[in-house]
mmCIF file of C-alpha atoms and ligand atoms in Angstrom:
data_model
loop_
_atom_site.group_PDB
_atom_site.id
_atom_site.type_symbol
_atom_site.label_atom_id
_atom_site.label_comp_id
_atom_site.label_asym_id
_atom_site.label_seq_id
_atom_site.Cartn_x
_atom_site.Cartn_y
_atom_site.Cartn_z
ATOM 1 C CA MET A 14 0.000 0.000 0.000
ATOM 2 C CA LEU A 15 1.407 3.398 -1.042
ATOM 3 C CA LYS A 16 0.561 5.859 1.719
ATOM 4 C CA ILE A 17 0.342 9.427 0.516
ATOM 5 C CA VAL A 18 -0.083 12.960 1.796
ATOM 6 C CA VAL A 19 -1.717 15.403 -0.618
ATOM 7 C CA CYS A 20 -0.802 19.107 -0.350
ATOM 8 C CA VAL A 21 -3.262 21.647 -1.748
ATOM 9 C CA SER A 22 -3.924 25.387 -1.871
ATOM 10 C CA GLY A 23 -7.197 25.885 -3.715
ATOM 11 C CA GLY A 24 -10.158 24.208 -5.347
ATOM 12 C CA GLY A 25 -8.782 20.708 -5.089
ATOM 13 C CA THR A 26 -10.039 19.244 -8.361
ATOM 14 C CA ASN A 27 -6.826 17.232 -8.690
ATOM 15 C CA LEU A 28 -7.294 15.988 -5.128
ATOM 16 C CA GLN A 29 -10.834 14.985 -6.133
ATOM 17 C CA ALA A 30 -9.493 13.075 -9.142
ATOM 18 C CA ILE A 31 -7.234 11.121 -6.763
ATOM 19 C CA ILE A 32 -10.031 10.493 -4.237
ATOM 20 C CA ASP A 33 -12.349 9.305 -7.020
ATOM 21 C CA GLY A 34 -9.652 7.059 -8.497
ATOM 22 C CA VAL A 35 -8.899 5.484 -5.133
ATOM 23 C CA HIS A 36 -12.620 4.872 -4.484
ATOM 24 C CA ALA A 37 -13.260 3.534 -7.988
ATOM 25 C CA GLY A 38 -10.287 1.188 -7.811
ATOM 26 C CA SER A 39 -8.481 2.757 -10.779
ATOM 27 C CA ILE A 40 -5.657 3.788 -8.410
ATOM 28 C CA PRO A 41 -5.166 0.516 -6.553
ATOM 29 C CA ASN A 42 -2.999 0.214 -3.450
ATOM 30 C CA VAL A 43 -3.029 3.922 -2.594
ATOM 31 C CA GLU A 44 -4.192 5.314 0.732
ATOM 32 C CA ILE A 45 -4.566 9.048 1.403
ATOM 33 C CA LEU A 46 -3.355 9.587 4.965
ATOM 34 C CA ARG A 47 -3.847 13.323 5.213
ATOM 35 C CA VAL A 48 -4.529 16.460 3.182
ATOM 36 C CA ILE A 49 -2.494 19.551 4.054
ATOM 37 C CA SER A 50 -3.506 23.047 2.927
ATOM 38 C CA ASN A 51 -1.668 26.317 3.428
ATOM 39 C CA ASN A 52 -5.013 28.059 2.974
ATOM 40 C CA ARG A 53 -7.742 27.652 5.564
ATOM 41 C CA ASN A 54 -10.457 28.509 3.035
ATOM 42 C CA ALA A 55 -9.327 26.086 0.338
ATOM 43 C CA TYR A 56 -12.316 24.146 -0.989
ATOM 44 C CA ALA A 57 -9.934 21.192 -1.181
ATOM 45 C CA LEU A 58 -10.257 20.852 2.619
ATOM 46 C CA GLU A 59 -14.021 20.483 2.223
ATOM 47 C CA ARG A 60 -13.455 17.775 -0.404
ATOM 48 C CA ALA A 61 -11.187 15.917 2.054
ATOM 49 C CA LYS A 62 -13.804 16.194 4.786
ATOM 50 C CA GLN A 63 -16.536 14.870 2.517
ATOM 51 C CA ALA A 64 -14.343 11.893 1.675
ATOM 52 C CA GLY A 65 -13.614 11.195 5.352
ATOM 53 C CA ILE A 66 -9.944 12.126 5.038
ATOM 54 C CA GLU A 67 -8.154 14.174 7.671
ATOM 55 C CA GLY A 68 -7.542 17.721 6.422
ATOM 56 C CA ILE A 69 -5.303 20.155 8.233
ATOM 57 C CA CYS A 70 -4.236 23.726 7.595
ATOM 58 C CA VAL A 71 -0.632 24.868 8.002
ATOM 59 C CA SER A 72 -0.652 28.533 7.072
ATOM 60 C CA PRO A 73 2.365 30.875 6.982
ATOM 61 C CA ARG A 74 0.017 33.438 8.580
ATOM 62 C CA ASP A 75 0.007 31.438 11.806
ATOM 63 C CA TYR A 76 3.799 31.589 12.245
ATOM 64 C CA PRO A 77 6.100 34.525 13.027
ATOM 65 C CA ASP A 78 8.580 33.650 10.263
ATOM 66 C CA ARG A 79 9.212 31.329 7.336
ATOM 67 C CA GLU A 80 11.523 29.112 9.365
ATOM 68 C CA GLN A 81 8.815 28.235 11.847
ATOM 69 C CA PHE A 82 6.244 27.708 9.099
ATOM 70 C CA ASN A 83 8.695 25.369 7.367
ATOM 71 C CA GLU A 84 9.180 23.407 10.583
ATOM 72 C CA ALA A 85 5.420 23.114 11.072
ATOM 73 C CA LEU A 86 4.917 21.915 7.495
ATOM 74 C CA LEU A 87 7.676 19.335 7.865
ATOM 75 C CA LYS A 88 6.124 18.149 11.125
ATOM 76 C CA ALA A 89 2.666 17.879 9.554
ATOM 77 C CA VAL A 90 4.147 15.571 6.909
ATOM 78 C CA ASP A 91 6.536 13.589 9.128
ATOM 79 C CA GLU A 92 3.822 12.871 11.706
ATOM 80 C CA VAL A 93 2.105 10.453 9.314
ATOM 81 C CA SER A 94 5.297 9.069 7.637
ATOM 82 C CA PRO A 95 4.041 8.991 4.044
ATOM 83 C CA ASP A 96 5.686 6.991 1.256
ATOM 84 C CA LEU A 97 4.905 9.822 -1.174
ATOM 85 C CA ILE A 98 3.883 13.478 -1.043
ATOM 86 C CA VAL A 99 1.606 14.692 -3.844
ATOM 87 C CA LEU A 100 1.557 18.407 -4.625
ATOM 88 C CA ALA A 101 -1.874 18.902 -6.177
ATOM 89 C CA GLY A 102 -2.005 22.641 -6.773
ATOM 90 C CA PHE A 103 0.179 23.450 -3.744
ATOM 91 C CA LEU A 104 1.361 27.007 -4.344
ATOM 92 C CA VAL A 105 4.016 27.155 -1.624
ATOM 93 C CA VAL A 106 7.808 27.044 -1.928
ATOM 94 C CA LEU A 107 8.747 23.804 -0.187
ATOM 95 C CA PRO A 108 11.185 23.818 2.756
ATOM 96 C CA PRO A 109 14.603 22.637 1.492
ATOM 97 C CA GLN A 110 14.730 20.106 4.320
ATOM 98 C CA LEU A 111 11.491 18.499 3.125
ATOM 99 C CA ILE A 112 12.889 18.150 -0.404
ATOM 100 C CA LYS A 113 16.072 16.580 0.959
ATOM 101 C CA GLU A 114 14.239 14.199 3.274
ATOM 102 C CA TYR A 115 11.792 13.070 0.586
ATOM 103 C CA GLU A 116 14.084 12.825 -2.438
ATOM 104 C CA ASN A 117 12.159 11.273 -5.358
ATOM 105 C CA LYS A 118 9.194 10.909 -3.002
ATOM 106 C CA ILE A 119 7.441 14.161 -3.880
ATOM 107 C CA ILE A 120 5.482 14.586 -7.118
ATOM 108 C CA ASN A 121 3.913 17.725 -8.557
ATOM 109 C CA ILE A 122 1.339 18.417 -11.260
ATOM 110 C CA HIS A 123 2.155 21.430 -13.433
ATOM 111 C CA PRO A 124 -0.328 22.816 -15.993
ATOM 112 C CA SER A 125 1.997 23.044 -19.007
ATOM 113 C CA LEU A 126 4.376 20.907 -21.033
ATOM 114 C CA ILE A 127 7.610 21.402 -19.089
ATOM 115 C CA PRO A 128 10.100 22.931 -19.959
ATOM 116 C CA SER A 129 7.673 25.432 -21.510
ATOM 117 C CA PHE A 130 5.790 27.882 -19.303
ATOM 118 C CA CYS A 131 7.236 26.731 -16.007
ATOM 119 C CA GLY A 132 9.568 27.955 -13.284
ATOM 120 C CA LYS A 133 9.263 30.955 -11.027
ATOM 121 C CA GLY A 134 6.038 32.925 -11.455
ATOM 122 C CA TYR A 135 4.306 30.279 -13.574
ATOM 123 C CA TYR A 136 1.431 28.841 -11.592
ATOM 124 C CA GLY A 137 -2.311 28.465 -11.920
ATOM 125 C CA LEU A 138 -4.013 30.789 -14.379
ATOM 126 C CA LYS A 139 -0.748 32.686 -15.079
ATOM 127 C CA VAL A 140 0.511 29.665 -17.022
ATOM 128 C CA HIS A 141 -2.496 29.700 -19.348
ATOM 129 C CA GLU A 142 -2.316 33.485 -19.788
ATOM 130 C CA ALA A 143 1.308 33.116 -20.906
ATOM 131 C CA VAL A 144 0.410 30.271 -23.279
ATOM 132 C CA LEU A 145 -2.269 32.411 -24.987
ATOM 133 C CA GLU A 146 0.006 35.460 -25.036
ATOM 134 C CA ARG A 147 2.738 33.476 -26.825
ATOM 135 C CA GLY A 148 0.264 31.941 -29.239
ATOM 136 C CA VAL A 149 1.425 28.325 -28.994
ATOM 137 C CA LYS A 150 -1.022 25.846 -30.475
ATOM 138 C CA VAL A 151 -0.390 22.957 -28.123
ATOM 139 C CA THR A 152 -0.060 22.981 -24.345
ATOM 140 C CA GLY A 153 -0.730 20.332 -21.708
ATOM 141 C CA ALA A 154 0.289 19.146 -18.281
ATOM 142 C CA THR A 155 3.262 17.447 -16.645
ATOM 143 C CA VAL A 156 3.704 15.246 -13.584
ATOM 144 C CA HIS A 157 7.247 15.317 -12.242
ATOM 145 C CA PHE A 158 9.317 14.528 -9.200
ATOM 146 C CA VAL A 159 10.250 17.580 -7.155
ATOM 147 C CA ASP A 160 13.874 18.593 -6.701
ATOM 148 C CA GLU A 161 15.461 21.802 -5.347
ATOM 149 C CA GLY A 162 14.591 23.766 -8.502
ATOM 150 C CA THR A 163 11.216 25.092 -9.610
ATOM 151 C CA ASP A 164 9.605 22.559 -11.981
ATOM 152 C CA THR A 165 13.022 21.054 -12.811
ATOM 153 C CA GLY A 166 12.721 17.517 -11.424
ATOM 154 C CA PRO A 167 12.536 14.263 -13.416
ATOM 155 C CA ILE A 168 9.428 14.099 -15.628
ATOM 156 C CA ILE A 169 7.097 11.156 -15.019
ATOM 157 C CA MET A 170 4.314 11.791 -17.535
ATOM 158 C CA GLN A 171 3.025 14.481 -19.914
ATOM 159 C CA LYS A 172 -0.139 14.911 -21.961
ATOM 160 C CA ALA A 173 -0.728 17.434 -24.732
ATOM 161 C CA VAL A 174 -3.873 19.536 -25.158
ATOM 162 C CA GLN A 175 -4.893 21.674 -28.155
ATOM 163 C CA VAL A 176 -5.110 25.419 -27.686
ATOM 164 C CA LEU A 177 -8.207 26.778 -29.426
ATOM 165 C CA GLN A 178 -8.432 30.185 -31.082
ATOM 166 C CA ARG A 179 -11.410 31.181 -28.932
ATOM 167 C CA ASP A 180 -9.758 30.126 -25.635
ATOM 168 C CA THR A 181 -9.629 32.397 -22.615
ATOM 169 C CA PRO A 182 -7.209 31.554 -19.780
ATOM 170 C CA GLU A 183 -10.187 30.098 -17.918
ATOM 171 C CA THR A 184 -11.467 27.836 -20.727
ATOM 172 C CA LEU A 185 -7.926 26.668 -21.445
ATOM 173 C CA GLN A 186 -7.284 25.922 -17.766
ATOM 174 C CA GLN A 187 -10.473 23.873 -17.606
ATOM 175 C CA ARG A 188 -9.607 21.856 -20.737
ATOM 176 C CA VAL A 189 -6.027 21.207 -19.539
ATOM 177 C CA MET A 190 -7.434 19.939 -16.244
ATOM 178 C CA GLU A 191 -10.096 17.732 -17.831
ATOM 179 C CA GLU A 192 -8.015 16.313 -20.674
ATOM 180 C CA ALA A 193 -4.610 16.138 -19.010
ATOM 181 C CA GLU A 194 -4.245 16.810 -15.278
ATOM 182 C CA TRP A 195 -7.080 14.603 -14.013
ATOM 183 C CA VAL A 196 -5.768 11.822 -16.245
ATOM 184 C CA ILE A 197 -2.014 11.849 -15.728
ATOM 185 C CA LEU A 198 -1.900 12.558 -11.982
ATOM 186 C CA PRO A 199 -4.021 9.511 -11.027
ATOM 187 C CA TRP A 200 -2.226 7.415 -13.666
ATOM 188 C CA SER A 201 1.211 8.404 -12.345
ATOM 189 C CA LEU A 202 0.107 7.508 -8.831
ATOM 190 C CA ALA A 203 -1.108 4.101 -9.960
ATOM 191 C CA LEU A 204 2.251 3.441 -11.649
ATOM 192 C CA ILE A 205 4.213 4.552 -8.595
ATOM 193 C CA ALA A 206 2.020 2.403 -6.323
ATOM 194 C CA ALA A 207 2.704 -0.553 -8.632
ATOM 195 C CA GLY A 208 6.445 0.022 -8.195
ATOM 196 C CA ALA A 209 6.810 0.734 -11.915
ATOM 197 C CA VAL A 210 8.532 4.132 -11.662
ATOM 198 C CA THR A 211 12.260 4.543 -11.086
ATOM 199 C CA VAL A 212 14.656 7.447 -11.492
ATOM 200 C CA VAL A 213 17.890 6.600 -13.306
ATOM 201 C CA ASP A 214 20.507 9.290 -13.946
ATOM 202 C CA GLY A 215 17.947 12.030 -13.307
ATOM 203 C CA ARG A 216 15.405 10.589 -15.744
ATOM 204 C CA VAL A 217 12.295 8.550 -15.118
ATOM 205 C CA GLN A 218 11.987 5.014 -16.396
ATOM 206 C CA ILE A 219 8.626 3.258 -16.415
ATOM 207 C CA ALA A 220 8.548 -0.539 -16.368
ATOM 208 C CA GLU A 221 6.627 -1.945 -19.330
HETATM 209 C C1 GAR B 392 -3.883 22.987 -11.240
HETATM 210 O O1 GAR B 392 -4.119 23.470 -12.536
HETATM 211 C C2 GAR B 392 -2.419 22.655 -11.068
HETATM 212 O O2 GAR B 392 -1.839 22.117 -12.207
HETATM 213 C C3 GAR B 392 -1.855 24.013 -10.745
HETATM 214 O O3 GAR B 392 -2.793 24.590 -9.866
HETATM 215 C C4 GAR B 392 -4.097 24.105 -10.218
HETATM 216 C C5 GAR B 392 -4.770 23.591 -8.959
HETATM 217 O O4 GAR B 392 -6.113 23.246 -9.199
HETATM 218 N N1 GAR B 392 -0.541 23.916 -10.173
HETATM 219 C C6 GAR B 392 0.435 24.788 -10.432
HETATM 220 O O5 GAR B 392 0.300 25.762 -11.135
HETATM 221 C C7 GAR B 392 1.785 24.455 -9.768
HETATM 222 N N2 GAR B 392 2.819 25.243 -10.341
HETATM 223 P P1 GAR B 392 -6.914 22.314 -8.225
HETATM 224 O O6 GAR B 392 -6.777 22.894 -6.816
HETATM 225 O O7 GAR B 392 -8.329 22.381 -8.706
HETATM 226 O O8 GAR B 392 -6.342 20.922 -8.302
#
């Protein structure tokens, strides 16, 4: 059984895709131990509650400085000793100690085809605004392991999505979620739970 912690900041539709997959049996051998949000008002916490999963808030607002927030976040993860941490729309810079402690045990979903439209400042709707501004015709989503950089870790899976001429950032975001994110995040989890994903020389290999 792969025991996971899911970290969220907002609506939690990716969290929902994981919950649904676990319940439906399409993500076998995965147990969600805890959901952690940096935002008390995140709807993702409500989704956790409705699914009977413990949801907790660790907000930087509740700590005098970043150091103490980082310690609290690390504690909230360590307390339940997960095999894997899933960043599902978690818009917080991770404590370096967490990244070190959980090397190749943290995955992130990013709403573009890395290495395009990623790195510092590219998150949420901003990614889709930049995609439309540049006029690319194909975008997508990427699941990757997290390293010390921003969106630089080994890539596990990607899926392309067409950009339409009439797209707004909002319609594009929705299509990227529906066609790519909610597909490749659960799928990646299922592969990891099956022991099929390894990192060799900084690149992901998937057992066939
Ligand atoms: C998702 O589109 C996810 O890819 C993005 O935030 C959204 C969260 O939505 N993550 C990033 O931009 C990380 N750089 P959700 O809360 O409905 O899952």
